[in-house]
Amino acid sequence: LLTDNPYLDTRPVPASGRQLFIPDLVGGRLVETPTDITNAVTNFINSGGTLRSATAFVSGYDFVADGSQLVANRLSSILGTGSVRTLIDSTTPFSPATSWSKAQLIANAFPTGGPAAINDWNGHYDNTRALMANGTDLLSTSELTGSHALSGGIFFTMGCHAGFQTTDAIIGSPVLDWAQTMAGTGTS
């Protein structure tokens, strides 16, 4: 289990003869390899330490529909209603058969004129793929290139495992996880 918790906990809690690390400090990670770290720092310097943030796109469904709507509402209050696009299925009860697909996410996330500066794609994830609301389509990190690449903005999600870093050394071959994908495009 990869964790930074021991580095971020100044007071470990004794538990069954071991220590339980509950972070009381804030920390972050610049992905995985020296090249990833260099690229992340270079992108930060080249941007003057400022991320693009004038527009936003929020998607969600099922168990994260309500949270997605809250994020969209909050971003709209900050950026203005016309600056936030959404693709949120808040149908109750949720029915994947009638919900949005990968093609619809791609069309909404990457419209003519380019992607939004802030992207919040919420749903089911594993370390390299996102499950679309229709329950069958998968979007892989390897598909987020060219006209479907995010660049220089902010990406976050309420999706499980989207932030899980897959260490290439353990897997035995390079795996392009979500953190590496976003860091590779200058997206934070």
Coordinates of C-alpha atoms in Angstrom, one line a residue:
L1 CA 0.0 0.0 0.0
L2 CA 1.5 3.3 -1.1
T3 CA 0.9 6.1 1.3
D4 CA 2.6 9.4 2.4
N5 CA 0.7 9.3 5.7
P6 CA 3.9 8.4 7.8
Y7 CA 5.5 11.6 6.5
L8 CA 2.5 13.7 7.3
D9 CA 1.7 12.5 10.8
T10 CA 3.5 14.1 13.7
R11 CA 1.7 12.0 16.3
P12 CA 1.1 8.4 15.2
V13 CA -1.6 6.5 17.2
P14 CA -0.6 3.2 18.8
A15 CA -2.8 0.4 17.4
S16 CA -2.3 -3.4 18.0
G17 CA 1.4 -3.1 18.6
R18 CA 1.9 -1.0 15.5
Q19 CA 1.3 2.6 14.5
L20 CA -1.7 4.1 12.8
F21 CA -0.7 7.2 10.7
I22 CA -3.4 9.9 10.6
P23 CA -2.0 12.9 8.7
D24 CA -2.1 16.2 10.5
L25 CA 0.1 17.9 7.9
V26 CA -0.7 18.7 4.3
G27 CA 1.4 17.1 1.6
G28 CA 1.4 16.5 -2.1
R29 CA 3.1 14.4 -4.7
L30 CA 4.6 15.3 -8.1
V31 CA 3.8 11.9 -9.6
E32 CA 6.3 9.2 -10.0
T33 CA 9.6 9.6 -11.9
P34 CA 12.3 12.3 -11.9
T35 CA 11.0 13.3 -15.4
D36 CA 7.5 13.6 -14.1
I37 CA 8.7 15.8 -11.3
T38 CA 10.8 18.0 -13.5
N39 CA 7.9 18.4 -16.0
A40 CA 5.5 19.4 -13.1
V41 CA 7.9 22.0 -11.8
T42 CA 8.6 23.3 -15.3
N43 CA 4.9 23.6 -16.1
F44 CA 4.3 25.5 -12.8
I45 CA 7.2 27.9 -13.5
N46 CA 6.1 28.5 -17.1
S47 CA 2.6 29.3 -16.0
G48 CA 3.9 31.9 -13.6
G49 CA 2.3 29.9 -10.8
T50 CA -1.2 30.6 -12.1
L51 CA -3.6 27.9 -13.4
R52 CA -6.2 28.8 -16.0
S53 CA -9.6 29.1 -14.3
A54 CA -12.1 31.1 -16.4
T55 CA -14.3 28.2 -17.5
A56 CA -15.5 24.9 -16.1
F57 CA -17.0 21.6 -17.1
V58 CA -18.7 19.3 -14.5
S59 CA -20.0 15.8 -15.2
G60 CA -21.5 13.2 -12.8
Y61 CA -24.1 10.5 -12.3
D62 CA -25.6 8.1 -9.8
F63 CA -23.8 8.3 -6.4
V64 CA -22.0 11.6 -7.3
A65 CA -24.8 13.4 -9.1
D66 CA -25.7 15.5 -6.0
G67 CA -22.0 16.4 -5.3
S68 CA -21.5 17.2 -9.0
Q69 CA -24.4 19.6 -9.0
L70 CA -23.1 21.3 -5.8
V71 CA -19.7 21.7 -7.5
A72 CA -21.3 23.1 -10.7
N73 CA -23.4 25.5 -8.6
R74 CA -20.4 26.7 -6.6
L75 CA -18.3 27.2 -9.8
S76 CA -21.2 29.1 -11.4
S77 CA -21.4 31.4 -8.4
I78 CA -17.6 32.2 -8.8
L79 CA -17.2 32.1 -12.6
G80 CA -20.7 33.1 -13.8
T81 CA -23.4 30.8 -15.0
G82 CA -22.4 31.1 -18.7
S83 CA -18.9 29.9 -17.9
V84 CA -19.8 26.4 -16.5
R85 CA -21.0 23.5 -18.7
T86 CA -22.5 20.4 -17.2
L87 CA -23.3 16.8 -18.1
I88 CA -25.0 15.6 -14.9
D89 CA -27.6 12.8 -14.7
S90 CA -29.5 13.2 -11.5
T91 CA -32.3 10.9 -12.5
T92 CA -33.8 9.0 -9.5
P93 CA -33.7 6.1 -9.6
F94 CA -30.6 6.1 -11.7
S95 CA -30.8 4.1 -14.9
P96 CA -27.5 3.5 -16.8
A97 CA -29.4 2.4 -19.9
T98 CA -30.7 6.0 -20.4
S99 CA -27.7 7.9 -19.3
W100 CA -24.8 9.6 -21.1
S101 CA -22.0 7.8 -23.0
K102 CA -18.3 8.2 -23.7
A103 CA -19.1 10.1 -26.9
Q104 CA -21.3 12.5 -25.0
L105 CA -18.6 13.1 -22.4
I106 CA -16.0 13.7 -25.0
A107 CA -18.3 16.1 -27.0
N108 CA -19.1 18.1 -23.8
A109 CA -15.6 18.1 -22.3
F110 CA -13.8 18.9 -25.6
P111 CA -16.2 21.2 -27.6
T112 CA -15.1 23.4 -30.5
G113 CA -12.9 26.1 -28.9
G114 CA -11.2 23.6 -26.6
P115 CA -11.7 22.2 -23.1
A116 CA -12.7 24.2 -20.0
A117 CA -9.9 25.3 -17.7
I118 CA -11.5 23.5 -14.7
N119 CA -12.6 19.9 -15.3
D120 CA -14.5 17.9 -12.7
W121 CA -15.5 14.5 -14.1
N122 CA -17.2 12.5 -11.4
G123 CA -18.1 8.8 -11.4
H124 CA -16.5 5.3 -11.2
Y125 CA -12.8 5.0 -11.9
D126 CA -9.9 2.7 -11.7
N127 CA -6.3 3.8 -12.0
T128 CA -6.4 4.1 -15.8
R129 CA -10.1 4.2 -16.9
A130 CA -13.3 6.0 -16.1
L131 CA -16.7 4.3 -16.4
M132 CA -19.3 6.4 -18.2
A133 CA -22.8 6.9 -16.9
N134 CA -24.3 4.4 -19.3
G135 CA -22.4 1.6 -17.4
T136 CA -20.7 0.2 -20.5
D137 CA -18.4 2.7 -22.0
L138 CA -14.9 3.2 -20.6
L139 CA -12.6 6.2 -21.2
S140 CA -8.9 5.3 -20.9
T141 CA -6.1 7.7 -20.0
S142 CA -4.4 6.7 -23.3
E143 CA -7.3 8.4 -25.2
L144 CA -6.7 11.8 -23.6
T145 CA -4.2 13.0 -26.3
G146 CA -4.3 15.5 -29.2
S147 CA -7.6 17.3 -29.4
H148 CA -8.8 15.3 -26.3
A149 CA -5.9 16.5 -24.0
L150 CA -6.4 18.8 -21.1
S151 CA -3.6 21.3 -20.7
G152 CA -2.7 23.9 -18.1
G153 CA -5.9 23.8 -16.1
I154 CA -7.3 22.0 -13.1
F155 CA -8.7 18.4 -13.0
F156 CA -10.4 16.9 -10.0
T157 CA -12.9 14.2 -9.4
M158 CA -15.0 12.5 -6.7
G159 CA -14.3 9.2 -8.6
C160 CA -12.8 6.4 -6.6
H161 CA -9.3 5.4 -7.6
A162 CA -8.8 8.3 -10.0
G163 CA -6.0 9.6 -7.8
F164 CA -4.5 6.2 -7.2
Q165 CA -1.0 6.2 -8.4
T166 CA 0.1 3.0 -10.1
T167 CA 3.8 2.5 -9.5
D168 CA 5.5 1.2 -12.7
A169 CA 8.2 -0.5 -10.6
I170 CA 5.6 -2.7 -9.0
I171 CA 3.6 -3.4 -12.1
G172 CA 6.7 -4.2 -14.2
S173 CA 5.8 -2.0 -17.1
P174 CA 4.8 1.6 -17.6
V175 CA 1.1 2.3 -16.8
L176 CA -0.3 5.7 -17.6
D177 CA -2.5 6.4 -14.5
W178 CA -4.6 9.5 -14.1
A179 CA -2.1 11.4 -12.1
Q180 CA 0.6 10.9 -14.7
T181 CA -1.8 11.7 -17.5
M182 CA -2.7 15.1 -16.0
A183 CA 0.8 16.0 -14.9
G184 CA 2.1 15.1 -18.4
T185 CA -0.2 17.7 -19.9
G186 CA 0.5 20.4 -17.3
T187 CA -2.9 20.0 -15.7
S188 CA -3.0 20.0 -11.9

